[in-house]
Short mmCIF file of N, CA and C in Angstrom, two decimals:
data_model
loop_
_atom_site.label_atom_id
_atom_site.label_comp_id
_atom_site.label_asym_id
_atom_site.label_seq_id
_atom_site.Cartn_x
_atom_site.Cartn_y
_atom_site.Cartn_z
N UNK A 1 3.72 -20.31 -5.15
CA UNK A 1 3.57 -19.66 -3.88
C UNK A 1 3.32 -18.17 -4.10
N UNK A 2 2.16 -17.69 -3.67
CA UNK A 2 1.79 -16.29 -3.76
C UNK A 2 2.05 -15.63 -2.42
N UNK A 3 2.76 -14.51 -2.44
CA UNK A 3 3.12 -13.86 -1.20
C UNK A 3 3.32 -12.37 -1.41
N UNK A 4 2.89 -11.57 -0.43
CA UNK A 4 3.15 -10.14 -0.38
C UNK A 4 3.82 -9.85 0.96
N UNK A 5 4.97 -9.20 0.91
CA UNK A 5 5.73 -8.91 2.12
C UNK A 5 6.00 -7.42 2.21
N UNK A 6 5.41 -6.77 3.21
CA UNK A 6 5.62 -5.34 3.43
C UNK A 6 6.85 -5.10 4.29
N UNK A 7 7.50 -3.97 4.07
CA UNK A 7 8.63 -3.56 4.88
C UNK A 7 8.75 -2.05 4.84
N UNK A 8 9.57 -1.50 5.73
CA UNK A 8 9.83 -0.07 5.74
C UNK A 8 9.12 0.71 6.83
N UNK A 9 8.27 0.06 7.59
CA UNK A 9 7.58 0.74 8.67
C UNK A 9 8.51 1.03 9.83
N UNK A 10 8.02 1.83 10.77
CA UNK A 10 8.81 2.18 11.93
C UNK A 10 8.27 3.40 12.63
N UNK A 11 9.10 3.96 13.50
CA UNK A 11 8.75 5.15 14.27
C UNK A 11 9.36 6.38 13.62
N UNK A 12 8.55 7.41 13.43
CA UNK A 12 9.02 8.64 12.81
C UNK A 12 8.34 9.83 13.47
N UNK A 13 9.03 10.96 13.53
CA UNK A 13 8.46 12.17 14.12
C UNK A 13 7.50 12.85 13.16
N UNK A 14 6.54 13.60 13.68
CA UNK A 14 5.64 14.35 12.81
C UNK A 14 6.42 15.23 11.83
N UNK A 15 5.97 15.24 10.58
CA UNK A 15 6.66 15.97 9.54
C UNK A 15 7.71 15.16 8.81
N UNK A 16 8.03 13.99 9.31
CA UNK A 16 9.03 13.14 8.70
C UNK A 16 8.49 12.32 7.55
N UNK A 17 9.34 11.44 7.02
CA UNK A 17 9.00 10.64 5.86
C UNK A 17 9.36 9.18 6.07
N UNK A 18 8.62 8.30 5.41
CA UNK A 18 8.90 6.88 5.35
C UNK A 18 8.56 6.37 3.96
N UNK A 19 9.25 5.32 3.55
CA UNK A 19 8.98 4.67 2.28
C UNK A 19 8.68 3.19 2.54
N UNK A 20 7.45 2.79 2.28
CA UNK A 20 7.05 1.40 2.45
C UNK A 20 7.25 0.63 1.15
N UNK A 21 7.62 -0.64 1.28
CA UNK A 21 7.79 -1.51 0.13
C UNK A 21 6.89 -2.73 0.27
N UNK A 22 6.41 -3.22 -0.85
CA UNK A 22 5.60 -4.44 -0.91
C UNK A 22 6.20 -5.32 -1.99
N UNK A 23 6.93 -6.35 -1.56
CA UNK A 23 7.58 -7.27 -2.48
C UNK A 23 6.66 -8.45 -2.77
N UNK A 24 6.38 -8.69 -4.04
CA UNK A 24 5.45 -9.74 -4.44
C UNK A 24 6.18 -10.93 -5.03
N UNK A 25 5.63 -12.11 -4.81
CA UNK A 25 6.15 -13.33 -5.42
C UNK A 25 4.97 -14.21 -5.82
N UNK A 26 5.16 -15.00 -6.87
CA UNK A 26 4.12 -15.89 -7.34
C UNK A 26 3.19 -15.29 -8.38
N UNK A 27 3.33 -14.01 -8.66
CA UNK A 27 2.54 -13.32 -9.68
C UNK A 27 3.24 -12.04 -10.06
N UNK A 28 2.80 -11.42 -11.14
CA UNK A 28 3.37 -10.17 -11.62
C UNK A 28 2.51 -9.00 -11.17
N UNK A 29 3.10 -8.04 -10.49
CA UNK A 29 2.34 -6.89 -10.02
C UNK A 29 1.85 -6.05 -11.19
N UNK A 30 2.46 -6.19 -12.35
CA UNK A 30 2.05 -5.44 -13.52
C UNK A 30 0.67 -5.84 -14.03
N UNK A 31 0.18 -7.01 -13.64
CA UNK A 31 -1.10 -7.51 -14.11
C UNK A 31 -2.21 -7.38 -13.07
N UNK A 32 -1.90 -6.85 -11.90
CA UNK A 32 -2.86 -6.70 -10.81
C UNK A 32 -3.05 -5.23 -10.45
N UNK A 33 -4.23 -4.92 -9.94
CA UNK A 33 -4.42 -3.64 -9.26
C UNK A 33 -3.78 -3.76 -7.88
N UNK A 34 -2.86 -2.87 -7.59
CA UNK A 34 -2.14 -2.90 -6.32
C UNK A 34 -2.61 -1.74 -5.44
N UNK A 35 -2.78 -2.04 -4.15
CA UNK A 35 -3.33 -1.05 -3.24
C UNK A 35 -2.60 -1.07 -1.90
N UNK A 36 -2.66 0.07 -1.23
CA UNK A 36 -2.24 0.17 0.17
C UNK A 36 -3.46 0.51 1.02
N UNK A 37 -3.66 -0.24 2.08
CA UNK A 37 -4.68 0.02 3.07
C UNK A 37 -4.01 0.27 4.41
N UNK A 38 -4.75 0.86 5.34
CA UNK A 38 -4.24 1.02 6.69
C UNK A 38 -5.37 0.85 7.69
N UNK A 39 -4.99 0.46 8.89
CA UNK A 39 -5.95 0.28 9.97
C UNK A 39 -5.34 0.77 11.27
N UNK A 40 -5.94 1.80 11.84
CA UNK A 40 -5.52 2.35 13.12
C UNK A 40 -6.25 1.62 14.24
N UNK A 41 -5.70 1.65 15.46
CA UNK A 41 -6.37 0.99 16.59
C UNK A 41 -7.79 1.50 16.78
N UNK A 42 -8.75 0.58 16.87
CA UNK A 42 -10.13 0.94 17.06
C UNK A 42 -10.84 1.50 15.84
N UNK A 43 -10.18 1.50 14.69
CA UNK A 43 -10.74 2.05 13.46
C UNK A 43 -10.92 0.95 12.42
N UNK A 44 -11.77 1.23 11.43
CA UNK A 44 -11.95 0.31 10.31
C UNK A 44 -10.79 0.44 9.33
N UNK A 45 -10.51 -0.64 8.62
CA UNK A 45 -9.49 -0.59 7.59
C UNK A 45 -9.96 0.31 6.45
N UNK A 46 -9.06 1.15 5.97
CA UNK A 46 -9.41 2.09 4.91
C UNK A 46 -8.40 2.05 3.78
N UNK A 47 -8.89 2.34 2.58
CA UNK A 47 -8.03 2.42 1.41
C UNK A 47 -7.22 3.71 1.47
N UNK A 48 -5.92 3.59 1.27
CA UNK A 48 -5.02 4.74 1.25
C UNK A 48 -4.72 5.16 -0.18
N UNK A 49 -4.34 4.19 -1.02
CA UNK A 49 -3.97 4.49 -2.40
C UNK A 49 -4.01 3.21 -3.22
N UNK A 50 -4.23 3.35 -4.52
CA UNK A 50 -4.10 2.21 -5.41
C UNK A 50 -3.55 2.66 -6.76
N UNK A 51 -3.09 1.70 -7.54
CA UNK A 51 -2.54 1.96 -8.86
C UNK A 51 -3.03 0.87 -9.80
N UNK A 52 -3.51 1.26 -10.97
CA UNK A 52 -4.12 0.32 -11.89
C UNK A 52 -3.07 -0.47 -12.66
N UNK A 53 -3.49 -1.60 -13.20
CA UNK A 53 -2.60 -2.42 -14.00
C UNK A 53 -2.58 -1.98 -15.46
N UNK A 54 -3.66 -1.33 -15.91
CA UNK A 54 -3.80 -0.99 -17.32
C UNK A 54 -2.97 0.22 -17.73
N UNK A 55 -3.07 1.30 -16.95
CA UNK A 55 -2.45 2.56 -17.36
C UNK A 55 -1.70 3.27 -16.24
N UNK A 56 -1.50 2.62 -15.11
CA UNK A 56 -0.80 3.19 -13.96
C UNK A 56 -1.52 4.40 -13.37
N UNK A 57 -2.80 4.51 -13.64
CA UNK A 57 -3.59 5.55 -13.01
C UNK A 57 -3.64 5.32 -11.50
N UNK A 58 -3.55 6.41 -10.73
CA UNK A 58 -3.51 6.30 -9.27
C UNK A 58 -4.72 6.95 -8.63
N UNK A 59 -5.01 6.50 -7.42
CA UNK A 59 -6.13 7.02 -6.65
C UNK A 59 -5.69 7.12 -5.19
N UNK A 60 -6.08 8.22 -4.51
CA UNK A 60 -5.67 8.45 -3.13
C UNK A 60 -6.84 8.87 -2.27
N UNK A 61 -6.77 8.48 -1.01
CA UNK A 61 -7.72 9.00 -0.04
C UNK A 61 -7.47 10.49 0.15
N UNK A 62 -8.54 11.24 0.40
CA UNK A 62 -8.40 12.69 0.57
C UNK A 62 -7.42 13.04 1.70
N UNK A 63 -7.38 12.23 2.72
CA UNK A 63 -6.55 12.52 3.88
C UNK A 63 -5.05 12.46 3.59
N UNK A 64 -4.66 11.78 2.51
CA UNK A 64 -3.23 11.63 2.20
C UNK A 64 -2.85 12.27 0.87
N UNK A 65 -3.81 12.76 0.13
CA UNK A 65 -3.55 13.34 -1.18
C UNK A 65 -2.57 14.50 -1.07
N UNK A 66 -1.55 14.48 -1.92
CA UNK A 66 -0.52 15.49 -1.89
C UNK A 66 0.65 15.17 -0.98
N UNK A 67 0.49 14.17 -0.11
CA UNK A 67 1.56 13.79 0.81
C UNK A 67 2.12 12.40 0.50
N UNK A 68 1.26 11.49 0.03
CA UNK A 68 1.65 10.11 -0.25
C UNK A 68 1.71 9.88 -1.75
N UNK A 69 2.60 8.98 -2.18
CA UNK A 69 2.71 8.61 -3.58
C UNK A 69 2.87 7.10 -3.70
N UNK A 70 1.99 6.46 -4.47
CA UNK A 70 2.11 5.04 -4.74
C UNK A 70 2.79 4.86 -6.09
N UNK A 71 3.66 3.86 -6.20
CA UNK A 71 4.35 3.58 -7.44
C UNK A 71 4.63 2.09 -7.56
N UNK A 72 4.98 1.67 -8.77
CA UNK A 72 5.21 0.25 -9.04
C UNK A 72 6.47 0.11 -9.88
N UNK A 73 7.34 -0.81 -9.49
CA UNK A 73 8.53 -1.15 -10.24
C UNK A 73 8.36 -2.57 -10.75
N UNK A 74 7.98 -2.71 -12.01
CA UNK A 74 7.67 -4.02 -12.56
C UNK A 74 8.91 -4.92 -12.63
N UNK A 75 10.07 -4.34 -12.87
CA UNK A 75 11.29 -5.12 -12.95
C UNK A 75 11.62 -5.77 -11.61
N UNK A 76 11.34 -5.06 -10.52
CA UNK A 76 11.59 -5.59 -9.19
C UNK A 76 10.37 -6.29 -8.60
N UNK A 77 9.24 -6.24 -9.32
CA UNK A 77 7.99 -6.84 -8.86
C UNK A 77 7.62 -6.33 -7.46
N UNK A 78 7.74 -5.01 -7.30
CA UNK A 78 7.56 -4.37 -6.00
C UNK A 78 6.72 -3.11 -6.14
N UNK A 79 5.88 -2.86 -5.15
CA UNK A 79 5.07 -1.65 -5.06
C UNK A 79 5.54 -0.84 -3.87
N UNK A 80 5.53 0.48 -4.01
CA UNK A 80 6.02 1.37 -2.97
C UNK A 80 4.95 2.36 -2.54
N UNK A 81 5.09 2.84 -1.32
CA UNK A 81 4.29 3.95 -0.83
C UNK A 81 5.23 4.95 -0.17
N UNK A 82 5.46 6.07 -0.83
CA UNK A 82 6.27 7.14 -0.27
C UNK A 82 5.36 8.03 0.56
N UNK A 83 5.69 8.21 1.83
CA UNK A 83 4.87 8.99 2.75
C UNK A 83 5.68 10.17 3.26
N UNK A 84 5.22 11.37 2.96
CA UNK A 84 5.88 12.60 3.39
C UNK A 84 4.95 13.40 4.30
N UNK A 85 5.55 14.34 5.01
CA UNK A 85 4.78 15.22 5.91
C UNK A 85 3.85 14.43 6.81
N UNK A 86 4.39 13.41 7.44
CA UNK A 86 3.58 12.50 8.23
C UNK A 86 2.98 13.19 9.46
N UNK A 87 1.76 12.79 9.78
CA UNK A 87 1.02 13.30 10.92
C UNK A 87 0.72 12.18 11.89
N UNK A 88 0.40 12.54 13.12
CA UNK A 88 0.09 11.53 14.13
C UNK A 88 -1.09 10.66 13.70
N UNK A 89 -2.04 11.23 12.98
CA UNK A 89 -3.20 10.47 12.54
C UNK A 89 -2.88 9.47 11.44
N UNK A 90 -1.65 9.49 10.91
CA UNK A 90 -1.22 8.47 9.96
C UNK A 90 -0.78 7.18 10.64
N UNK A 91 -0.70 7.19 11.95
CA UNK A 91 -0.29 6.01 12.70
C UNK A 91 -1.28 4.87 12.46
N UNK A 92 -0.78 3.73 12.00
CA UNK A 92 -1.63 2.59 11.67
C UNK A 92 -0.75 1.44 11.22
N UNK A 93 -1.38 0.27 11.07
CA UNK A 93 -0.75 -0.84 10.37
C UNK A 93 -1.10 -0.70 8.90
N UNK A 94 -0.10 -0.72 8.05
CA UNK A 94 -0.29 -0.55 6.62
C UNK A 94 -0.19 -1.89 5.92
N UNK A 95 -1.17 -2.18 5.05
CA UNK A 95 -1.27 -3.45 4.36
C UNK A 95 -1.19 -3.26 2.85
N UNK A 96 -0.52 -4.17 2.19
CA UNK A 96 -0.47 -4.22 0.74
C UNK A 96 -1.50 -5.23 0.23
N UNK A 97 -2.21 -4.88 -0.85
CA UNK A 97 -3.20 -5.78 -1.44
C UNK A 97 -3.04 -5.84 -2.95
N UNK A 98 -3.22 -7.05 -3.51
CA UNK A 98 -3.21 -7.27 -4.95
C UNK A 98 -4.54 -7.87 -5.36
N UNK A 99 -5.10 -7.40 -6.49
CA UNK A 99 -6.39 -7.91 -6.95
C UNK A 99 -6.40 -8.08 -8.46
N UNK A 100 -6.88 -9.25 -8.91
CA UNK A 100 -7.12 -9.55 -10.31
C UNK A 100 -8.55 -10.06 -10.38
N UNK A 101 -9.48 -9.16 -10.63
CA UNK A 101 -10.89 -9.45 -10.46
C UNK A 101 -11.42 -10.51 -11.43
N UNK A 102 -10.89 -10.55 -12.65
CA UNK A 102 -11.39 -11.48 -13.65
C UNK A 102 -11.31 -12.93 -13.17
N UNK A 103 -10.24 -13.24 -12.43
CA UNK A 103 -10.06 -14.60 -11.93
C UNK A 103 -10.35 -14.70 -10.43
N UNK A 104 -11.02 -13.71 -9.88
CA UNK A 104 -11.44 -13.71 -8.48
C UNK A 104 -10.25 -13.89 -7.53
N UNK A 105 -9.15 -13.24 -7.86
CA UNK A 105 -7.95 -13.34 -7.05
C UNK A 105 -7.74 -12.08 -6.22
N UNK A 106 -7.49 -12.27 -4.94
CA UNK A 106 -7.21 -11.17 -4.04
C UNK A 106 -6.23 -11.65 -2.96
N UNK A 107 -5.13 -10.93 -2.81
CA UNK A 107 -4.11 -11.31 -1.85
C UNK A 107 -3.78 -10.14 -0.94
N UNK A 108 -3.47 -10.45 0.33
CA UNK A 108 -3.11 -9.46 1.33
C UNK A 108 -1.75 -9.78 1.93
N UNK A 109 -1.00 -8.73 2.24
CA UNK A 109 0.21 -8.88 3.01
C UNK A 109 -0.10 -8.92 4.49
N UNK A 110 0.93 -9.12 5.31
CA UNK A 110 0.75 -9.24 6.75
C UNK A 110 0.72 -7.89 7.46
N UNK A 111 1.16 -6.84 6.80
CA UNK A 111 1.13 -5.51 7.36
C UNK A 111 2.44 -5.09 7.98
N UNK A 112 2.65 -3.77 8.04
CA UNK A 112 3.82 -3.19 8.69
C UNK A 112 3.37 -1.98 9.50
N UNK A 113 3.89 -1.86 10.71
CA UNK A 113 3.46 -0.81 11.63
C UNK A 113 4.16 0.51 11.31
N UNK A 114 3.37 1.58 11.22
CA UNK A 114 3.88 2.94 11.10
C UNK A 114 3.39 3.73 12.30
N UNK A 115 4.32 4.30 13.06
CA UNK A 115 3.98 5.11 14.22
C UNK A 115 4.58 6.49 14.06
N UNK A 116 3.73 7.51 14.11
CA UNK A 116 4.15 8.90 13.98
C UNK A 116 3.94 9.57 15.34
N UNK A 117 5.03 9.91 16.00
CA UNK A 117 4.96 10.48 17.34
C UNK A 117 6.23 11.24 17.64
N UNK A 118 6.11 12.24 18.52
CA UNK A 118 7.25 13.03 18.93
C UNK A 118 7.82 12.57 20.26
#
């Protein structure tokens, strides 16, 4: 059974912080490229951040660079997204994705809502 379960979303004031978690089962996150995407109402889904399986190299969207940090805990088989200095434009449903391209494997979580408002 392959599954990705996001948690940690909620309502936060501008300037606040949230930490999202993506708990994986059925595979090892250490062998997949792990990513966070988000989709705001009326907007296309966009890549927020990813982390490689080979060397833990990270990549961020310009809009979140310096504020968000993606990390992976292989022992817990969990990926995190630390979000600081949150803005109203960060409001979206955040999705976790795992990809192992060699075997054409791609998995998505169900998403968790993040709302930034005063």
